[in-house]
Amino acid sequence: MSPRGITVGALGVLALLVVVLAAVVGTRGGGTTGAPLPSPTGPSTVAPAPPAELRTYTAAEAGRAFLDGYVDEDGQVVRPDQGGDTVSEGQAYAMLVAVGLGDAKTFARAWNWTRENLQRPDGLLSWRWEEGGVVDASSASDADLDAARALVLAGEQFGRPEYTAAGLDLGRAVLDLETVPTAAGRILTAGQWATTEPYAYNPSYASPGATAVLAAASGDPRWTELAEGSRAVTAALLSQAPLPPDWAQVRADGTVEAMPGAMGRGQSVRYGYDATRTPIRFAESCDPADRALAAAVVEPLDRGGDSAELDLGGSPVAPGESVVAAAGQAAAVAAAGDAGRAVEELVDADHLAQSAPSYYGAAWAALGRFMLTDDVLGGCPPVPATSGTA
């Protein structure tokens, strides 16, 4: 815009606003600061108009809403509410949802775009793409793990052995480059950039469902080691506080400590947009010990009501609600045996996803239903299909 007709004083105010906006854009959601590190999607920065009528979705309907709303024709997943960028997390989510739907064409488009634009020479995925190219080549281990799981499942479901091979290769890169042995067991660090001690650790990146799928497909014993280490670290965190944090650090001696961000700085330690995924990941596990960890957070979540972000005791620390928080609560109560209440929480997630549309909300409205109500992703869903939610 031309500055013609704007006073010097106004230009000064405008410059100040640009600086402030740059600082806001440079800070990513999920408990991290503006450090150039992979970090999960935060709350939406836009407020789209809600639909005239809110619906209760099946898993298939929620999945279709995500794919139709956020996956371009070429397979790129765009986050319009996060500035129009693309992250490896979103590509992996689209691949998982496409598997859930049995949508071979969308899966192929999403994987081809990911492979051509994000895959690094070492096999891992670059985290962030924007305006025609990779702007941050750091890896995000949750995306790598989800994508490997999706590829292995797609290979079997769609009769495409090349997908299986690609998933096993990506999984091997995850094990080689993003996991480390500790006294607590093998752990999944936040990415290849986090493999020096103390290890940056995101509890919601651990995925018992993914490790089980990859263990069965590969026979690599490190997947079982990773499942055991993830369980041990999550249990250690829950022995320190009622809720898991967005971020933590793990030392080689097995010491675990909640942290305010990936690099030990950021917002206060909290159960927020990252950690709310933890009970979902553990509730879909076929191992009762994992599901017990998901069930353990029911009481503190009840104290927090519908708040999107809580302190580790369950008290709200920020206004607002979120889809993934509702899905996380559904997972916890389902793991505790209350399928009826889990269905109610999933309906809340559906309605939140529609009333305040966002990439992250749509993704987890779909993934929450697939992981908790359907075994198509290789897990053991805690909500029976007879509940009418699949």
Tab-separated table of C-alpha atoms in Angstrom:
chain	number	residue	atom	x	y	z
A	1	MET	CA	0.000	0.000	0.000
A	2	SER	CA	1.355	3.452	-0.857
A	3	PRO	CA	2.206	5.625	2.183
A	4	ARG	CA	0.986	8.727	0.333
A	5	GLY	CA	-1.091	10.947	2.596
A	6	ILE	CA	0.072	9.215	5.815
A	7	THR	CA	1.739	11.467	8.373
A	8	VAL	CA	5.187	10.805	9.816
A	9	GLY	CA	3.614	10.064	13.173
A	10	ALA	CA	1.254	7.579	11.599
A	11	LEU	CA	4.154	5.913	9.833
A	12	GLY	CA	5.869	5.502	13.175
A	13	VAL	CA	2.803	3.829	14.624
A	14	LEU	CA	2.560	1.630	11.534
A	15	ALA	CA	6.191	0.594	11.895
A	16	LEU	CA	5.608	-0.297	15.532
A	17	LEU	CA	2.616	-2.426	14.553
A	18	VAL	CA	4.741	-4.257	11.982
A	19	VAL	CA	7.324	-5.071	14.658
A	20	VAL	CA	4.637	-6.326	17.038
A	21	LEU	CA	2.993	-8.422	14.333
A	22	ALA	CA	6.330	-9.906	13.348
A	23	ALA	CA	6.914	-10.943	16.943
A	24	VAL	CA	3.477	-12.558	17.110
A	25	VAL	CA	3.942	-14.440	13.835
A	26	GLY	CA	7.377	-15.594	14.927
A	27	THR	CA	5.957	-17.261	18.016
A	28	ARG	CA	4.397	-20.646	17.303
A	29	GLY	CA	1.638	-22.173	19.325
A	30	GLY	CA	1.955	-25.158	21.614
A	31	GLY	CA	4.215	-23.860	24.368
A	32	THR	CA	7.267	-22.823	22.372
A	33	THR	CA	8.906	-19.523	21.630
A	34	GLY	CA	9.984	-18.173	18.265
A	35	ALA	CA	12.975	-20.531	18.086
A	36	PRO	CA	13.329	-22.087	14.616
A	37	LEU	CA	12.236	-25.530	15.763
A	38	PRO	CA	9.359	-27.772	14.740
A	39	SER	CA	6.350	-27.117	16.912
A	40	PRO	CA	2.698	-28.175	16.774
A	41	THR	CA	-0.150	-26.081	15.506
A	42	GLY	CA	-1.498	-23.551	17.969
A	43	PRO	CA	-4.938	-21.943	18.179
A	44	SER	CA	-6.420	-20.598	14.966
A	45	THR	CA	-5.566	-17.001	14.121
A	46	VAL	CA	-8.819	-16.467	12.241
A	47	ALA	CA	-12.465	-16.856	13.224
A	48	PRO	CA	-14.511	-18.223	10.281
A	49	ALA	CA	-18.271	-17.962	10.420
A	50	PRO	CA	-19.883	-21.040	11.965
A	51	PRO	CA	-22.330	-23.122	9.925
A	52	ALA	CA	-26.040	-22.579	10.334
A	53	GLU	CA	-26.518	-26.018	11.893
A	54	LEU	CA	-24.049	-28.158	13.832
A	55	ARG	CA	-23.907	-31.853	12.979
A	56	THR	CA	-22.648	-34.990	14.672
A	57	TYR	CA	-20.122	-36.688	12.418
A	58	THR	CA	-19.198	-40.276	11.836
A	59	ALA	CA	-15.471	-40.947	11.528
A	60	ALA	CA	-15.873	-41.069	7.748
A	61	GLU	CA	-17.711	-37.747	7.648
A	62	ALA	CA	-15.153	-36.045	9.881
A	63	GLY	CA	-12.373	-37.464	7.738
A	64	ARG	CA	-13.964	-36.267	4.525
A	65	ALA	CA	-14.468	-32.786	5.997
A	66	PHE	CA	-10.744	-32.567	6.775
A	67	LEU	CA	-9.545	-33.838	3.402
A	68	ASP	CA	-12.019	-31.741	1.404
A	69	GLY	CA	-11.305	-28.635	3.444
A	70	TYR	CA	-7.514	-28.655	3.667
A	71	VAL	CA	-5.947	-30.890	0.993
A	72	ASP	CA	-5.260	-29.228	-2.358
A	73	GLU	CA	-5.578	-31.026	-5.687
A	74	ASP	CA	-1.842	-31.748	-5.753
A	75	GLY	CA	-1.918	-33.330	-2.278
A	76	GLN	CA	-0.535	-30.389	-0.315
A	77	VAL	CA	-2.179	-29.790	3.071
A	78	VAL	CA	-2.512	-26.040	3.647
A	79	ARG	CA	-3.077	-24.357	7.016
A	80	PRO	CA	-5.044	-21.209	6.074
A	81	ASP	CA	-5.514	-20.281	9.722
A	82	GLN	CA	-1.738	-20.448	10.304
A	83	GLY	CA	-0.657	-18.155	7.497
A	84	GLY	CA	-1.128	-20.562	4.596
A	85	ASP	CA	1.924	-22.723	5.250
A	86	THR	CA	2.338	-26.507	5.136
A	87	VAL	CA	3.903	-28.726	7.798
A	88	SER	CA	4.920	-32.372	7.774
A	89	GLU	CA	2.421	-33.003	10.570
A	90	GLY	CA	-0.451	-32.029	8.272
A	91	GLN	CA	0.763	-34.224	5.436
A	92	ALA	CA	0.954	-37.191	7.804
A	93	TYR	CA	-2.523	-36.448	9.167
A	94	ALA	CA	-3.943	-36.433	5.637
A	95	MET	CA	-2.269	-39.763	4.892
A	96	LEU	CA	-3.698	-41.342	8.054
A	97	VAL	CA	-7.178	-39.981	7.364
A	98	ALA	CA	-7.018	-41.192	3.757
A	99	VAL	CA	-6.165	-44.672	5.044
A	100	GLY	CA	-9.086	-44.429	7.452
A	101	LEU	CA	-11.409	-43.594	4.572
A	102	GLY	CA	-9.909	-46.126	2.176
A	103	ASP	CA	-9.243	-43.208	-0.185
A	104	ALA	CA	-6.342	-44.451	-2.310
A	105	LYS	CA	-6.340	-41.441	-4.641
A	106	THR	CA	-6.039	-38.834	-1.896
A	107	PHE	CA	-3.416	-40.926	-0.141
A	108	ALA	CA	-1.341	-41.085	-3.316
A	109	ARG	CA	-1.618	-37.331	-3.846
A	110	ALA	CA	-0.655	-36.524	-0.243
A	111	TRP	CA	2.279	-38.952	-0.175
A	112	ASN	CA	3.594	-37.908	-3.585
A	113	TRP	CA	3.581	-34.235	-2.578
A	114	THR	CA	5.261	-35.078	0.724
A	115	ARG	CA	7.921	-37.234	-0.905
A	116	GLU	CA	8.674	-34.718	-3.633
A	117	ASN	CA	8.688	-31.584	-1.467
A	118	LEU	CA	9.543	-32.524	2.132
A	119	GLN	CA	11.583	-35.731	2.189
A	120	ARG	CA	15.229	-35.139	3.076
A	121	PRO	CA	18.235	-37.123	1.798
A	122	ASP	CA	18.367	-38.996	5.129
A	123	GLY	CA	14.753	-40.127	4.700
A	124	LEU	CA	13.149	-37.904	7.346
A	125	LEU	CA	10.708	-35.109	6.490
A	126	SER	CA	11.437	-31.389	6.567
A	127	TRP	CA	9.088	-29.736	8.988
A	128	ARG	CA	7.831	-26.581	7.260
A	129	TRP	CA	7.158	-25.462	3.695
A	130	GLU	CA	5.964	-22.034	2.609
A	131	GLU	CA	5.774	-19.942	-0.556
A	132	GLY	CA	7.235	-22.510	-2.881
A	133	GLY	CA	9.868	-24.230	-0.795
A	134	VAL	CA	11.127	-25.617	2.503
A	135	VAL	CA	11.709	-22.835	5.034
A	136	ASP	CA	12.693	-25.100	7.945
A	137	ALA	CA	14.335	-28.441	7.190
A	138	SER	CA	14.312	-29.600	10.829
A	139	SER	CA	12.465	-32.863	11.356
A	140	ALA	CA	9.410	-33.317	13.579
A	141	SER	CA	9.380	-36.884	14.845
A	142	ASP	CA	5.625	-37.144	15.346
A	143	ALA	CA	5.038	-36.389	11.669
A	144	ASP	CA	7.718	-38.856	10.607
A	145	LEU	CA	6.228	-41.572	12.820
A	146	ASP	CA	2.642	-40.906	11.691
A	147	ALA	CA	3.680	-40.911	8.033
A	148	ALA	CA	5.576	-44.197	8.418
A	149	ARG	CA	2.530	-45.766	10.058
A	150	ALA	CA	0.235	-44.482	7.312
A	151	LEU	CA	2.511	-45.823	4.569
A	152	VAL	CA	2.688	-49.314	6.056
A	153	LEU	CA	-1.082	-49.424	6.525
A	154	ALA	CA	-1.667	-48.081	3.005
A	155	GLY	CA	0.616	-50.698	1.515
A	156	GLU	CA	-1.572	-53.433	2.928
A	157	GLN	CA	-4.930	-51.760	2.376
A	158	PHE	CA	-4.317	-50.592	-1.190
A	159	GLY	CA	-2.129	-53.498	-2.315
A	160	ARG	CA	0.849	-51.227	-2.913
A	161	PRO	CA	4.085	-52.864	-1.709
A	162	GLU	CA	6.051	-49.726	-2.587
A	163	TYR	CA	4.139	-47.891	0.149
A	164	THR	CA	5.079	-50.592	2.646
A	165	ALA	CA	8.727	-50.331	1.626
A	166	ALA	CA	8.657	-46.539	1.932
A	167	GLY	CA	7.044	-46.790	5.372
A	168	LEU	CA	9.652	-49.246	6.593
A	169	ASP	CA	12.436	-47.010	5.250
A	170	LEU	CA	10.981	-43.944	6.956
A	171	GLY	CA	10.463	-45.915	10.156
A	172	ARG	CA	14.084	-47.055	10.076
A	173	ALA	CA	15.189	-43.427	9.716
A	174	VAL	CA	13.056	-42.526	12.751
A	175	LEU	CA	14.715	-45.256	14.816
A	176	ASP	CA	18.220	-44.427	13.613
A	177	LEU	CA	18.055	-40.634	13.760
A	178	GLU	CA	15.289	-39.593	16.178
A	179	THR	CA	15.375	-42.143	19.018
A	180	VAL	CA	17.949	-42.545	21.780
A	181	PRO	CA	18.454	-45.143	24.533
A	182	THR	CA	18.141	-43.922	28.131
A	183	ALA	CA	17.947	-45.584	31.529
A	184	ALA	CA	14.159	-45.203	31.254
A	185	GLY	CA	14.191	-46.995	27.904
A	186	ARG	CA	14.373	-45.947	24.274
A	187	ILE	CA	12.633	-42.615	23.684
A	188	LEU	CA	11.442	-40.639	20.681
A	189	THR	CA	13.135	-37.245	20.784
A	190	ALA	CA	11.338	-34.269	19.264
A	191	GLY	CA	13.420	-34.538	16.091
A	192	GLN	CA	16.915	-35.144	14.820
A	193	TRP	CA	17.869	-31.737	16.210
A	194	ALA	CA	17.013	-32.989	19.738
A	195	THR	CA	19.361	-35.974	20.059
A	196	THR	CA	21.893	-34.340	22.382
A	197	GLU	CA	21.352	-34.443	26.142
A	198	PRO	CA	19.127	-33.258	27.719
A	199	TYR	CA	16.757	-34.579	25.096
A	200	ALA	CA	13.823	-32.373	24.104
A	201	TYR	CA	10.773	-34.594	24.475
A	202	ASN	CA	7.140	-34.061	23.551
A	203	PRO	CA	4.915	-36.614	25.345
A	204	SER	CA	2.229	-36.346	22.665
A	205	TYR	CA	4.646	-37.527	19.964
A	206	ALA	CA	4.737	-41.012	21.523
A	207	SER	CA	2.344	-43.257	19.608
A	208	PRO	CA	1.859	-46.830	20.847
A	209	GLY	CA	-0.436	-47.503	17.898
A	210	ALA	CA	2.247	-46.503	15.414
A	211	THR	CA	5.009	-48.451	17.134
A	212	ALA	CA	2.828	-51.584	17.158
A	213	VAL	CA	2.095	-51.292	13.429
A	214	LEU	CA	5.755	-50.734	12.582
A	215	ALA	CA	6.976	-53.471	14.931
A	216	ALA	CA	4.684	-56.010	13.287
A	217	ALA	CA	5.693	-54.948	9.782
A	218	SER	CA	9.448	-54.711	10.328
A	219	GLY	CA	10.322	-57.126	13.131
A	220	ASP	CA	12.799	-54.526	14.433
A	221	PRO	CA	13.007	-54.960	18.243
A	222	ARG	CA	13.686	-51.255	18.683
A	223	TRP	CA	9.994	-50.539	18.139
A	224	THR	CA	9.131	-52.603	21.214
A	225	GLU	CA	11.906	-50.830	23.118
A	226	LEU	CA	10.411	-47.503	22.036
A	227	ALA	CA	6.927	-48.508	23.174
A	228	GLU	CA	8.296	-49.501	26.578
A	229	GLY	CA	10.376	-46.347	26.933
A	230	SER	CA	7.458	-44.112	25.926
A	231	ARG	CA	5.263	-45.789	28.517
A	232	ALA	CA	7.919	-45.400	31.217
A	233	VAL	CA	8.488	-41.699	30.521
A	234	THR	CA	4.753	-40.955	30.402
A	235	ALA	CA	4.259	-42.803	33.687
A	236	ALA	CA	7.132	-40.840	35.230
A	237	LEU	CA	5.586	-37.538	34.158
A	238	LEU	CA	2.207	-38.567	35.584
A	239	SER	CA	3.899	-39.493	38.860
A	240	GLN	CA	5.082	-35.878	39.104
A	241	ALA	CA	1.798	-34.151	38.171
A	242	PRO	CA	-1.792	-35.160	37.368
A	243	LEU	CA	-1.485	-34.159	33.693
A	244	PRO	CA	1.293	-34.596	31.103
A	245	PRO	CA	2.970	-31.403	29.842
A	246	ASP	CA	3.265	-30.106	26.308
A	247	TRP	CA	7.041	-30.407	26.598
A	248	ALA	CA	9.567	-32.183	28.786
A	249	GLN	CA	13.205	-33.122	28.808
A	250	VAL	CA	14.748	-36.522	29.426
A	251	ARG	CA	18.329	-37.211	30.476
A	252	ALA	CA	20.415	-40.286	29.755
A	253	ASP	CA	19.992	-41.442	33.366
A	254	GLY	CA	16.214	-41.557	32.842
A	255	THR	CA	15.453	-38.344	34.738
A	256	VAL	CA	12.312	-36.691	33.368
A	257	GLU	CA	11.234	-33.088	33.900
A	258	ALA	CA	8.323	-31.026	32.554
A	259	MET	CA	9.458	-27.947	30.632
A	260	PRO	CA	7.777	-24.764	29.343
A	261	GLY	CA	8.957	-25.354	25.767
A	262	ALA	CA	11.117	-27.428	23.463
A	263	MET	CA	14.258	-25.583	24.515
A	264	GLY	CA	13.249	-25.043	28.133
A	265	ARG	CA	11.661	-21.661	27.557
A	266	GLY	CA	8.290	-20.400	26.418
A	267	GLN	CA	4.907	-20.212	28.122
A	268	SER	CA	4.354	-21.678	31.553
A	269	VAL	CA	4.400	-25.467	31.814
A	270	ARG	CA	0.965	-26.607	30.726
A	271	TYR	CA	-1.344	-29.245	29.313
A	272	GLY	CA	-2.186	-27.497	26.059
A	273	TYR	CA	-2.507	-27.929	22.320
A	274	ASP	CA	0.271	-30.555	22.290
A	275	ALA	CA	-0.397	-32.559	25.429
A	276	THR	CA	-4.113	-32.930	24.730
A	277	ARG	CA	-3.107	-35.482	22.083
A	278	THR	CA	-1.363	-37.701	24.647
A	279	PRO	CA	-4.475	-39.483	26.008
A	280	ILE	CA	-5.709	-40.059	22.438
A	281	ARG	CA	-2.448	-41.720	21.448
A	282	PHE	CA	-2.387	-43.944	24.531
A	283	ALA	CA	-6.113	-44.764	24.588
A	284	GLU	CA	-5.964	-46.385	21.126
A	285	SER	CA	-3.187	-48.734	22.248
A	286	CYS	CA	-3.843	-52.453	22.470
A	287	ASP	CA	-1.699	-52.616	25.625
A	288	PRO	CA	-3.720	-52.248	28.864
A	289	ALA	CA	-0.793	-50.464	30.531
A	290	ASP	CA	-0.948	-47.689	27.930
A	291	ARG	CA	-4.699	-47.356	28.252
A	292	ALA	CA	-4.346	-47.102	32.018
A	293	LEU	CA	-2.143	-44.039	31.524
A	294	ALA	CA	-4.846	-42.429	29.371
A	295	ALA	CA	-7.480	-43.239	31.992
A	296	ALA	CA	-5.357	-41.702	34.747
A	297	VAL	CA	-6.023	-38.146	33.536
A	298	VAL	CA	-9.830	-38.226	33.820
A	299	GLU	CA	-10.034	-36.519	37.221
A	300	PRO	CA	-7.780	-33.523	36.474
A	301	LEU	CA	-9.471	-33.033	33.109
A	302	ASP	CA	-12.842	-32.965	34.842
A	303	ARG	CA	-11.545	-30.188	37.090
A	304	GLY	CA	-10.584	-28.155	34.040
A	305	GLY	CA	-13.976	-28.361	32.378
A	306	ASP	CA	-13.905	-27.440	28.693
A	307	SER	CA	-10.794	-25.251	28.775
A	308	ALA	CA	-8.293	-25.720	25.948
A	309	GLU	CA	-5.228	-25.230	28.148
A	310	LEU	CA	-4.730	-26.274	31.769
A	311	ASP	CA	-1.931	-26.249	34.269
A	312	LEU	CA	-0.690	-29.680	35.228
A	313	GLY	CA	-3.116	-29.792	38.144
A	314	GLY	CA	-6.146	-29.234	35.927
A	315	SER	CA	-6.822	-25.509	36.455
A	316	PRO	CA	-7.509	-23.394	33.333
A	317	VAL	CA	-4.631	-21.126	32.265
A	318	ALA	CA	-6.096	-19.681	29.058
A	319	PRO	CA	-9.593	-18.926	27.752
A	320	GLY	CA	-11.288	-20.895	25.036
A	321	GLU	CA	-12.038	-24.474	24.044
A	322	SER	CA	-10.405	-26.734	21.486
A	323	VAL	CA	-11.354	-29.748	19.420
A	324	VAL	CA	-8.279	-31.714	20.440
A	325	ALA	CA	-8.968	-31.028	24.135
A	326	ALA	CA	-12.476	-32.455	23.742
A	327	ALA	CA	-11.096	-35.455	21.849
A	328	GLY	CA	-8.474	-35.916	24.563
A	329	GLN	CA	-11.175	-35.952	27.213
A	330	ALA	CA	-13.127	-38.485	25.145
A	331	ALA	CA	-10.030	-40.670	25.014
A	332	ALA	CA	-9.467	-40.498	28.756
A	333	VAL	CA	-13.024	-41.418	29.743
A	334	ALA	CA	-13.144	-44.132	27.063
A	335	ALA	CA	-9.941	-45.666	28.411
A	336	ALA	CA	-11.539	-45.552	31.860
A	337	GLY	CA	-14.497	-47.563	30.536
A	338	ASP	CA	-17.129	-44.849	30.071
A	339	ALA	CA	-17.947	-45.216	26.371
A	340	GLY	CA	-21.192	-43.277	26.698
A	341	ARG	CA	-19.490	-40.170	27.987
A	342	ALA	CA	-16.743	-40.586	25.399
A	343	VAL	CA	-19.372	-40.364	22.667
A	344	GLU	CA	-20.672	-37.123	24.202
A	345	GLU	CA	-17.167	-35.644	24.216
A	346	LEU	CA	-16.644	-36.654	20.583
A	347	VAL	CA	-19.882	-34.882	19.683
A	348	ASP	CA	-18.540	-31.785	21.459
A	349	ALA	CA	-15.383	-32.083	19.348
A	350	ASP	CA	-17.502	-32.301	16.177
A	351	HIS	CA	-19.423	-29.169	17.096
A	352	LEU	CA	-16.291	-27.214	18.015
A	353	ALA	CA	-14.705	-28.197	14.706
A	354	GLN	CA	-17.708	-26.799	12.857
A	355	SER	CA	-18.337	-23.679	14.947
A	356	ALA	CA	-14.722	-22.458	14.742
A	357	PRO	CA	-13.223	-24.184	11.680
A	358	SER	CA	-9.452	-24.697	11.680
A	359	TYR	CA	-6.932	-27.062	10.137
A	360	TYR	CA	-5.900	-28.535	13.502
A	361	GLY	CA	-9.463	-28.873	14.735
A	362	ALA	CA	-10.641	-30.602	11.570
A	363	ALA	CA	-7.660	-32.967	11.665
A	364	TRP	CA	-8.272	-34.056	15.234
A	365	ALA	CA	-12.049	-34.257	14.884
A	366	ALA	CA	-11.276	-36.911	12.258
A	367	LEU	CA	-8.285	-38.602	13.884
A	368	GLY	CA	-9.964	-38.643	17.284
A	369	ARG	CA	-12.892	-40.578	15.863
A	370	PHE	CA	-10.762	-42.957	13.804
A	371	MET	CA	-8.381	-43.714	16.676
A	372	LEU	CA	-11.066	-44.088	19.332
A	373	THR	CA	-13.882	-45.776	17.406
A	374	ASP	CA	-12.345	-47.732	14.498
A	375	ASP	CA	-9.515	-50.253	14.154
A	376	VAL	CA	-8.676	-49.227	10.574
A	377	LEU	CA	-5.465	-47.507	11.747
A	378	GLY	CA	-4.233	-50.654	13.455
A	379	GLY	CA	-5.126	-49.769	17.036
A	380	CYS	CA	-7.624	-51.125	19.558
A	381	PRO	CA	-10.373	-48.485	19.773
A	382	PRO	CA	-11.808	-48.078	23.287
A	383	VAL	CA	-15.253	-46.953	22.083
A	384	PRO	CA	-17.263	-49.934	20.749
A	385	ALA	CA	-18.642	-49.667	17.228
A	386	THR	CA	-22.088	-50.347	18.705
A	387	SER	CA	-21.945	-46.833	20.179
A	388	GLY	CA	-22.868	-45.573	16.702
A	389	THR	CA	-19.860	-43.305	16.296
A	390	ALA	CA	-17.853	-45.080	13.585
